[in-house]
Coordinates of C-alpha atoms and ligand atoms in Angstrom, one line a residue:
M1 CA -8.4 -37.6 20.2
C2 CA -9.2 -40.1 17.6
W3 CA -11.5 -39.0 14.7
R4 CA -13.7 -41.6 13.1
V5 CA -14.4 -40.0 9.8
T6 CA -16.2 -40.5 6.6
V7 CA -14.8 -38.9 3.4
E8 CA -17.1 -36.0 3.7
D9 CA -16.2 -35.3 7.4
Y10 CA -12.9 -33.8 6.3
R11 CA -14.8 -30.5 6.2
L12 CA -15.6 -30.8 10.0
I13 CA -11.9 -31.2 10.7
A14 CA -11.2 -28.2 8.4
D15 CA -13.8 -26.3 10.4
A16 CA -12.0 -27.1 13.7
L17 CA -8.7 -25.9 12.3
A18 CA -10.4 -22.8 10.9
G19 CA -11.8 -22.2 14.4
D20 CA -8.2 -22.5 15.8
I21 CA -7.1 -19.9 13.2
A22 CA -10.0 -17.6 14.0
A23 CA -9.3 -17.8 17.8
G24 CA -5.6 -17.2 17.3
R25 CA -4.5 -20.6 18.5
L26 CA -2.9 -21.0 15.1
R27 CA -1.2 -17.9 14.0
P28 CA -0.4 -16.4 10.6
G29 CA 2.8 -18.0 9.3
D30 CA 2.5 -21.1 11.6
R31 CA 3.5 -24.3 9.7
L32 CA 0.9 -27.0 10.0
P33 CA 2.3 -30.5 10.7
P34 CA 3.2 -32.6 7.7
Q35 CA 0.1 -34.3 6.3
R36 CA 1.2 -37.8 7.4
A37 CA 1.9 -36.6 11.0
F38 CA -1.4 -34.8 11.1
A39 CA -3.2 -37.9 9.8
R40 CA -1.5 -40.0 12.5
S41 CA -2.3 -37.5 15.3
R42 CA -6.0 -37.4 14.3
G43 CA -6.4 -41.1 13.5
I44 CA -7.4 -40.4 10.0
A45 CA -6.2 -41.6 6.6
S46 CA -3.5 -39.6 4.8
S47 CA -5.9 -38.9 1.9
T48 CA -8.4 -37.4 4.4
A49 CA -5.6 -35.2 5.8
A50 CA -4.8 -34.1 2.2
R51 CA -8.4 -33.1 1.8
V52 CA -8.4 -31.2 5.1
Y53 CA -5.4 -29.2 4.0
G54 CA -6.8 -28.7 0.5
E55 CA -10.0 -27.4 2.1
L56 CA -8.1 -24.8 4.2
V57 CA -6.2 -23.7 1.0
R58 CA -9.6 -23.5 -0.8
R59 CA -11.0 -21.2 1.9
G60 CA -8.0 -19.0 1.7
L61 CA -6.9 -19.8 5.3
A62 CA -3.7 -21.6 4.4
T63 CA -1.2 -21.8 1.6
G64 CA 0.7 -24.8 0.4
E65 CA 4.3 -24.3 -0.5
V66 CA 5.8 -27.2 -2.4
G67 CA 8.7 -28.9 -0.5
R68 CA 8.1 -26.6 2.6
G69 CA 4.6 -27.6 3.8
T70 CA 1.3 -25.9 4.5
F71 CA 1.2 -22.6 6.3
V72 CA -1.5 -20.5 8.0
R73 CA -1.9 -17.5 5.7
S74 CA -0.2 -14.4 6.9
A75 CA -3.0 -12.0 5.9
A76 CA -6.4 -11.9 4.4
P77 CA -6.5 -13.1 0.8
P78 CA -5.7 -10.2 -1.5
T79 CA -8.8 -8.4 -2.8
Q80 CA -7.0 -7.0 -5.8
P81 CA -8.2 -8.2 -9.2
A82 CA -4.9 -10.0 -10.1
L83 CA -4.7 -8.9 -13.7
A84 CA -8.4 -9.5 -14.3
E85 CA -9.6 -5.8 -14.4
P86 CA -8.0 -2.6 -15.6
A87 CA -5.6 -1.1 -13.1
G88 CA -7.1 2.4 -13.1
A89 CA -3.7 3.9 -14.0
L90 CA -3.4 6.6 -16.6
V91 CA -1.4 4.2 -18.8
D92 CA -2.3 0.5 -18.3
L93 CA 0.7 -1.7 -19.2
E94 CA -0.6 -4.3 -16.8
L95 CA -3.8 -5.7 -18.3
N96 CA -3.0 -7.0 -21.8
F97 CA -6.0 -6.5 -24.0
S98 CA -6.4 -4.8 -27.3
V99 CA -9.5 -3.1 -28.8
L100 CA -8.4 -1.6 -32.1
P101 CA -10.1 1.7 -33.1
E102 CA -11.6 0.0 -36.2
Q103 CA -12.9 -2.9 -34.2
P104 CA -16.4 -1.7 -33.3
A105 CA -17.2 -1.0 -37.0
L106 CA -15.8 -4.4 -38.0
L107 CA -17.9 -6.3 -35.4
A108 CA -21.2 -4.3 -35.5
P109 CA -22.7 -5.6 -38.8
A110 CA -22.8 -9.2 -37.6
L111 CA -24.6 -8.0 -34.4
E112 CA -27.2 -6.0 -36.4
R113 CA -28.4 -9.2 -37.9
L114 CA -28.6 -10.8 -34.5
L115 CA -30.8 -7.9 -33.2
R116 CA -33.7 -9.0 -35.4
P117 CA -36.4 -10.4 -33.0
E118 CA -36.5 -13.8 -34.7
A119 CA -32.7 -14.1 -34.5
L120 CA -32.5 -12.7 -31.0
A121 CA -35.1 -15.1 -29.4
P122 CA -32.8 -18.2 -29.4
A123 CA -29.9 -16.1 -28.0
L124 CA -32.1 -15.2 -25.0
S125 CA -32.7 -18.8 -24.0
P126 CA -30.2 -20.7 -21.7
A127 CA -27.1 -21.8 -23.6
T128 CA -25.7 -25.3 -23.4
V129 CA -22.0 -26.0 -23.1
A130 CA -22.0 -27.5 -26.6
G131 CA -23.6 -24.3 -28.0
P132 CA -26.5 -24.0 -30.4
P133 CA -26.3 -25.7 -33.8
G134 CA -23.5 -24.3 -35.9
A135 CA -21.5 -22.8 -33.0
R136 CA -19.0 -25.7 -32.9
D137 CA -18.6 -25.7 -36.7
A138 CA -17.9 -22.0 -36.7
A139 CA -15.4 -22.3 -33.8
A140 CA -13.3 -25.2 -35.2
P141 CA -11.6 -23.3 -38.1
V142 CA -11.0 -20.3 -35.8
L143 CA -9.2 -22.5 -33.2
A144 CA -7.3 -24.5 -35.9
R145 CA -3.6 -24.0 -36.0
A146 CA -0.7 -25.3 -38.0
G147 CA -1.0 -29.1 -38.1
W148 CA -4.1 -29.2 -35.9
V149 CA -7.8 -28.8 -36.5
P150 CA -10.1 -29.6 -33.5
D151 CA -12.9 -32.0 -33.9
P152 CA -16.0 -29.8 -33.5
E153 CA -17.6 -32.5 -31.3
R154 CA -14.9 -32.0 -28.8
I155 CA -15.4 -28.2 -28.4
L156 CA -17.1 -26.8 -25.2
F157 CA -17.9 -23.2 -24.6
A158 CA -17.2 -21.1 -21.5
G159 CA -17.8 -17.5 -20.7
N160 CA -14.1 -16.6 -21.2
G161 CA -10.6 -18.1 -21.0
R162 CA -10.4 -17.9 -17.2
Q163 CA -13.6 -19.9 -16.9
A164 CA -12.3 -22.4 -19.4
I165 CA -9.1 -22.8 -17.4
A166 CA -11.1 -23.2 -14.1
A167 CA -13.3 -25.9 -15.7
A168 CA -10.3 -27.8 -17.1
I169 CA -8.5 -27.7 -13.7
A170 CA -11.7 -28.7 -11.8
A171 CA -12.3 -31.6 -14.2
L172 CA -8.7 -33.0 -13.9
V173 CA -7.5 -32.2 -10.4
P174 CA -9.4 -33.2 -7.3
V175 CA -9.5 -30.9 -4.2
G176 CA -6.2 -31.3 -2.2
E177 CA -4.3 -32.6 -5.2
R178 CA -1.5 -31.1 -7.2
L179 CA -1.3 -29.3 -10.6
G180 CA 2.1 -28.7 -12.3
V181 CA 2.7 -25.2 -13.7
E182 CA 5.6 -23.3 -15.2
T183 CA 7.6 -21.5 -12.3
L184 CA 6.3 -18.2 -13.7
T185 CA 2.7 -18.6 -14.8
Y186 CA -0.5 -16.6 -15.7
P187 CA -1.4 -15.1 -12.3
V188 CA -5.1 -15.8 -12.4
V189 CA -4.3 -19.5 -12.4
K190 CA -2.9 -19.1 -8.9
G191 CA -6.2 -17.6 -7.7
I192 CA -8.3 -20.3 -9.5
A193 CA -6.2 -23.1 -8.0
A194 CA -6.5 -21.6 -4.5
R195 CA -10.3 -21.4 -4.9
L196 CA -10.5 -25.0 -6.2
G197 CA -8.3 -26.3 -3.3
V198 CA -5.5 -27.3 -5.7
S199 CA -1.8 -26.9 -4.9
L200 CA 0.4 -25.6 -7.6
V201 CA 3.7 -27.3 -8.2
P202 CA 6.3 -25.0 -10.0
L203 CA 8.1 -26.8 -12.7
P204 CA 11.4 -25.6 -14.1
V205 CA 11.6 -23.8 -17.4
D206 CA 14.6 -23.4 -19.6
S207 CA 15.1 -21.5 -22.9
A208 CA 12.9 -24.0 -24.7
G209 CA 10.1 -23.8 -22.1
L210 CA 8.9 -26.3 -19.5
V211 CA 11.4 -29.2 -18.8
P212 CA 9.4 -32.4 -19.4
E213 CA 11.7 -34.5 -17.2
A214 CA 10.7 -32.5 -14.2
L215 CA 7.2 -34.1 -14.4
R216 CA 8.6 -37.4 -13.3
E217 CA 9.2 -36.4 -9.7
A218 CA 6.4 -33.8 -9.4
R219 CA 3.6 -36.1 -8.4
V220 CA 1.0 -34.0 -10.1
R221 CA -2.4 -34.9 -11.5
A222 CA -2.1 -32.7 -14.5
V223 CA 0.0 -29.8 -15.9
Y224 CA -1.1 -26.4 -17.1
L225 CA 1.2 -24.6 -19.5
Q226 CA 1.5 -22.0 -22.2
P227 CA 3.7 -23.5 -25.0
T228 CA 3.2 -20.6 -27.4
L229 CA 4.0 -16.9 -26.5
H230 CA 4.2 -17.7 -22.8
N231 CA 2.8 -15.1 -20.5
P232 CA 4.9 -13.5 -19.0
L233 CA 8.2 -14.8 -20.6
G234 CA 7.2 -14.6 -24.3
L235 CA 8.8 -18.0 -24.9
T236 CA 7.5 -20.4 -27.6
M237 CA 8.4 -24.1 -27.1
P238 CA 10.1 -25.5 -30.2
P239 CA 8.6 -28.6 -31.9
D240 CA 11.1 -31.1 -30.5
R241 CA 10.4 -30.0 -26.9
R242 CA 6.7 -30.4 -27.6
A243 CA 7.3 -33.9 -28.9
A244 CA 9.5 -34.7 -25.8
L245 CA 6.7 -33.4 -23.5
A246 CA 4.1 -35.5 -25.4
A247 CA 6.2 -38.6 -24.8
V248 CA 6.4 -37.9 -21.0
L249 CA 2.7 -37.2 -20.8
D250 CA 2.0 -40.6 -22.4
E251 CA 4.4 -42.4 -20.3
L252 CA 3.1 -40.9 -17.0
D253 CA -0.5 -41.1 -18.1
L254 CA -1.0 -37.3 -17.5
Y255 CA -3.1 -34.7 -19.1
A256 CA -1.9 -31.2 -20.1
I257 CA -4.0 -28.1 -20.2
E258 CA -2.5 -26.1 -23.1
D259 CA -3.4 -22.4 -22.8
A260 CA -3.4 -21.1 -26.4
V261 CA -5.0 -17.7 -25.7
Y262 CA -2.1 -15.9 -27.3
A263 CA -1.3 -18.4 -30.0
F264 CA -3.3 -16.7 -32.6
L265 CA -0.5 -14.1 -32.9
R266 CA 1.8 -16.7 -34.6
D267 CA 1.4 -19.3 -37.3
E268 CA 3.9 -21.8 -36.0
P269 CA 4.6 -24.2 -34.4
A270 CA 1.9 -26.9 -34.2
P271 CA 0.3 -27.0 -30.8
L272 CA 1.1 -29.5 -28.1
A273 CA -2.4 -31.0 -29.0
A274 CA -1.0 -32.0 -32.4
H275 CA 1.8 -34.0 -30.6
A276 CA -0.3 -35.4 -27.8
P277 CA -3.9 -35.4 -29.1
A278 CA -5.1 -38.0 -26.5
R279 CA -3.5 -36.2 -23.6
T280 CA -4.1 -32.5 -24.2
L281 CA -7.0 -30.1 -23.3
V282 CA -6.7 -26.8 -25.2
V283 CA -8.1 -23.7 -23.6
E284 CA -8.8 -20.7 -25.8
S285 CA -10.7 -17.4 -25.8
L286 CA -11.8 -14.6 -28.0
S287 CA -10.8 -11.9 -25.4
K288 CA -7.4 -11.2 -27.0
R289 CA -8.2 -11.8 -30.6
G290 CA -11.6 -10.2 -30.3
S291 CA -12.8 -8.1 -27.4
P292 CA -12.5 -8.7 -23.7
G293 CA -15.9 -7.2 -23.0
L294 CA -18.0 -9.4 -25.3
T295 CA -16.1 -12.7 -25.5
L296 CA -16.2 -16.4 -25.3
G297 CA -14.0 -19.2 -23.9
F298 CA -13.3 -22.7 -25.3
V299 CA -12.1 -26.0 -24.0
V300 CA -11.2 -28.6 -26.6
T301 CA -11.1 -32.0 -24.9
P302 CA -9.3 -35.1 -26.1
D303 CA -12.1 -37.6 -25.7
R304 CA -15.7 -38.0 -24.7
A305 CA -14.9 -39.0 -21.1
V306 CA -12.8 -36.0 -20.4
G307 CA -15.3 -33.9 -22.3
D308 CA -18.1 -35.0 -19.9
R309 CA -16.0 -34.1 -16.9
V310 CA -15.3 -30.6 -18.3
A311 CA -18.9 -30.1 -19.3
A312 CA -20.0 -31.0 -15.7
A313 CA -17.4 -28.6 -14.3
L314 CA -18.6 -25.8 -16.6
R315 CA -22.2 -26.3 -15.6
S316 CA -21.7 -26.7 -11.8
G317 CA -19.1 -23.9 -11.6
G318 CA -21.4 -21.5 -13.5
W319 CA -18.7 -21.1 -16.1
A320 CA -20.8 -21.7 -19.2
A321 CA -21.1 -19.0 -21.9
G322 CA -24.1 -16.7 -21.9
G323 CA -26.5 -17.1 -24.8
F324 CA -26.1 -13.7 -26.3
A325 CA -22.2 -13.8 -26.2
L326 CA -22.3 -17.3 -27.8
A327 CA -24.7 -16.1 -30.5
A328 CA -22.6 -12.9 -31.2
A329 CA -19.3 -14.8 -31.3
T330 CA -20.7 -17.5 -33.5
R331 CA -21.7 -14.8 -36.1
W332 CA -18.3 -13.2 -35.8
M333 CA -16.5 -16.5 -36.2
A334 CA -18.7 -17.6 -39.1
D335 CA -18.9 -14.3 -41.0
G336 CA -15.2 -13.5 -40.9
P337 CA -14.6 -10.4 -38.7
I338 CA -12.6 -12.5 -36.2
A339 CA -10.2 -13.6 -39.0
D340 CA -9.9 -9.9 -40.1
L341 CA -9.2 -8.9 -36.5
V342 CA -6.5 -11.6 -36.2
R343 CA -4.7 -10.1 -39.2
A344 CA -5.0 -6.6 -37.8
K345 CA -3.9 -7.6 -34.3
R346 CA -0.8 -9.4 -35.6
R347 CA 0.3 -6.2 -37.4
D348 CA -0.6 -4.2 -34.3
A349 CA 1.4 -6.4 -31.9
A350 CA 4.4 -6.4 -34.2
E351 CA 4.4 -2.6 -34.4
R352 CA 4.1 -2.2 -30.6
Q353 CA 6.9 -4.8 -30.1
R354 CA 9.1 -2.9 -32.6
I355 CA 8.4 0.4 -30.7
A356 CA 9.3 -1.2 -27.3
G357 CA 12.5 -2.8 -28.8
K358 CA 13.6 0.6 -30.1
I359 CA 12.8 2.6 -26.9
L360 CA 14.2 0.0 -24.6
D361 CA 17.2 -0.8 -26.8
G362 CA 20.2 -1.9 -24.9
Y363 CA 18.2 -3.4 -22.0
P364 CA 17.8 -7.2 -21.6
L365 CA 14.3 -7.4 -23.0
R366 CA 12.9 -10.8 -23.6
A367 CA 10.3 -10.5 -26.3
D368 CA 8.9 -12.4 -29.2
P369 CA 8.4 -10.0 -32.2
H370 CA 4.8 -11.4 -32.5
A371 CA 3.8 -11.0 -28.9
Y372 CA 1.7 -8.3 -27.2
H373 CA 4.0 -8.3 -24.1
C374 CA 7.6 -8.4 -23.1
W375 CA 9.7 -9.3 -20.0
W376 CA 12.2 -6.8 -18.8
E377 CA 15.0 -7.8 -16.5
L378 CA 15.7 -4.6 -14.7
P379 CA 19.1 -2.9 -14.3
E380 CA 20.7 -2.4 -10.9
P381 CA 19.9 -0.8 -8.5
W382 CA 16.2 -1.3 -9.3
R383 CA 14.1 -3.9 -7.5
A384 CA 11.0 -4.9 -9.3
E385 CA 8.6 -3.7 -6.5
T386 CA 10.3 -0.3 -6.2
F387 CA 10.3 0.1 -10.0
V388 CA 6.6 -0.7 -10.1
A389 CA 5.9 1.8 -7.4
A390 CA 8.0 4.4 -9.2
A391 CA 6.2 3.8 -12.5
A392 CA 2.9 4.1 -10.7
R393 CA 3.9 7.6 -9.5
H394 CA 4.2 8.5 -13.1
G395 CA 0.8 7.1 -13.8
I396 CA 2.0 3.9 -15.5
A397 CA 0.9 0.4 -14.3
V398 CA 3.4 -2.5 -14.9
T399 CA 3.5 -5.9 -13.3
P400 CA 6.3 -7.2 -11.0
A401 CA 7.7 -10.7 -11.6
A402 CA 6.3 -11.8 -8.1
A403 CA 2.7 -11.6 -9.5
F404 CA 3.6 -14.5 -11.9
A405 CA 5.9 -16.5 -9.5
V406 CA 4.7 -19.8 -8.0
G407 CA 6.1 -21.3 -4.9
P408 CA 8.7 -20.1 -2.4
A409 CA 11.5 -19.4 -4.9
H410 CA 12.7 -15.8 -5.1
A411 CA 11.0 -14.0 -8.1
P412 CA 13.4 -12.6 -10.7
N413 CA 14.1 -8.9 -10.6
A414 CA 11.9 -8.2 -13.6
V415 CA 8.6 -6.7 -14.8
R416 CA 6.2 -7.6 -17.5
L417 CA 5.1 -4.9 -19.9
A418 CA 1.7 -5.4 -21.5
L419 CA 1.8 -3.4 -24.7
A420 CA -1.7 -4.0 -26.1
A421 CA -4.0 -1.5 -24.5
P422 CA -2.9 2.1 -24.8
P423 CA -3.0 4.0 -28.1
V424 CA 0.4 3.7 -29.8
S425 CA 1.5 7.3 -29.1
V426 CA 0.6 7.0 -25.4
L427 CA 2.5 3.6 -25.3
A428 CA 5.6 5.2 -26.8
R429 CA 5.6 8.1 -24.2
A430 CA 5.1 5.7 -21.3
L431 CA 8.0 3.5 -22.5
E432 CA 10.2 6.5 -22.8
T433 CA 9.3 7.4 -19.2
L434 CA 10.1 3.9 -18.1
A435 CA 13.4 3.9 -20.0
A436 CA 14.4 7.1 -18.2
L437 CA 13.4 5.6 -14.9
A438 CA 15.5 2.6 -15.6
R439 CA 18.4 4.9 -16.4
E440 CA 17.9 6.3 -12.9
E441 CA 17.2 9.8 -14.2
Y442 CA 14.4 9.7 -11.7
A443 CA 16.0 7.5 -9.1
G444 CA 17.4 10.4 -7.0
A445 CA 13.9 11.7 -6.7
E446 CA 12.3 8.4 -5.7
Ligands
PLP501 C1 -2.3 -16.7 -20.7 C2 -3.7 -16.3 -20.5 N1 -4.6 -17.2 -20.5 C3 -5.9 -16.9 -20.3 C4 -6.3 -15.5 -20.2 C5 -7.7 -15.2 -19.9 O1 -8.5 -15.0 -21.0 P1 -9.9 -14.3 -20.8 O2 -9.6 -12.8 -20.7 O3 -10.7 -14.7 -21.9 O4 -10.5 -14.8 -19.5 C6 -5.3 -14.5 -20.2 C7 -5.7 -13.1 -20.0 O5 -4.9 -12.3 -19.8 C8 -4.0 -14.9 -20.4 O6 -3.0 -14.0 -20.4

């Protein structure tokens, strides 16, 4: 049958395929024909076929695996929160957030001033993505890093970092198109991409971070990466690699989304945005440096045109910040408690990292002394999944490498330990239990 389609009709074709899946004519694991063959068989343009497949991915009915094709999903999309909510374990080494004991007292005074009726009234009105007067000027010095100060005019506000990432991806990558990411990446990006109908293309990473040359063959519309304190690997890209990446972005006319959510834990190096100011969108958040419960996200855009696209995505996605959170965070940024918290959290992260290094001494732990997380390549005979299950039986939640892996490649036999949340004494006991598990003291009983 020959389909005469308008651009919008790709949804009708996707509906027909969704019907085939629902009726069992297409079964979980079935490989859909290559897009070009599908386009030929339906009498549609290749770009329409790409949209059809992107729509199936967006609906969670299919999954795109780079180099292998598009497959009918083998099961219902996972309902787990994918590192977005506490795991409910006794000791949570999975969700990496820190709320220091002194934090409420540090943050409360600025809120007291906000709770006066005349100050609260503006915060109860709808917020704009540019924030109320003063918000951008308060944010710019907080987001500034070595060699880089954002232009306040280029700052947009989101509800949190995840929403900032979603808006940046939505603004840069159309449905059905491809976004480059590091082979191991922040897991929520996988969920965001699936919901936006964007295919992730895993790009190789070496000891200096993402390999810029790989972008040449990747055919991506943009790249999302974490150059500083990468989650989960803890890597920080050195300046010369940032410069090389900037040159390739320029040459290929590509944008990068630089996730700098953990970068407040280190002074150096200058962000990718300092090397490629016209090509980089910086996404940031107050969840790690402030609190995950009352937070704010940021997108710093390179120019007005990209800024308009991100602003439109923030509005239409429902990802703009709430008025009260924006007002509270503006006070915190302007009055100084966020700067105090940054200093306290740097000390806290270094202390936790030191404890982890000591307790897990002798194991191949990949860790930056400034980071709130580390990457643990497990000793034989442990497999990441069985280790995670064994840890869970001791009430400890840790994350297997597979949660971060993109694409069909085998995930490394490793786990990420998030060190930020539990009290230090609880963390130390949990790490001792994990060390004993790794030594197989418990292995016979598993
Ligand atoms: C690398 C990275 N980016 C972004 C975020 C999300 O930030 P937020 O909690 O503000 O949504 C996280 C949270 O864990 C993260 O690890």
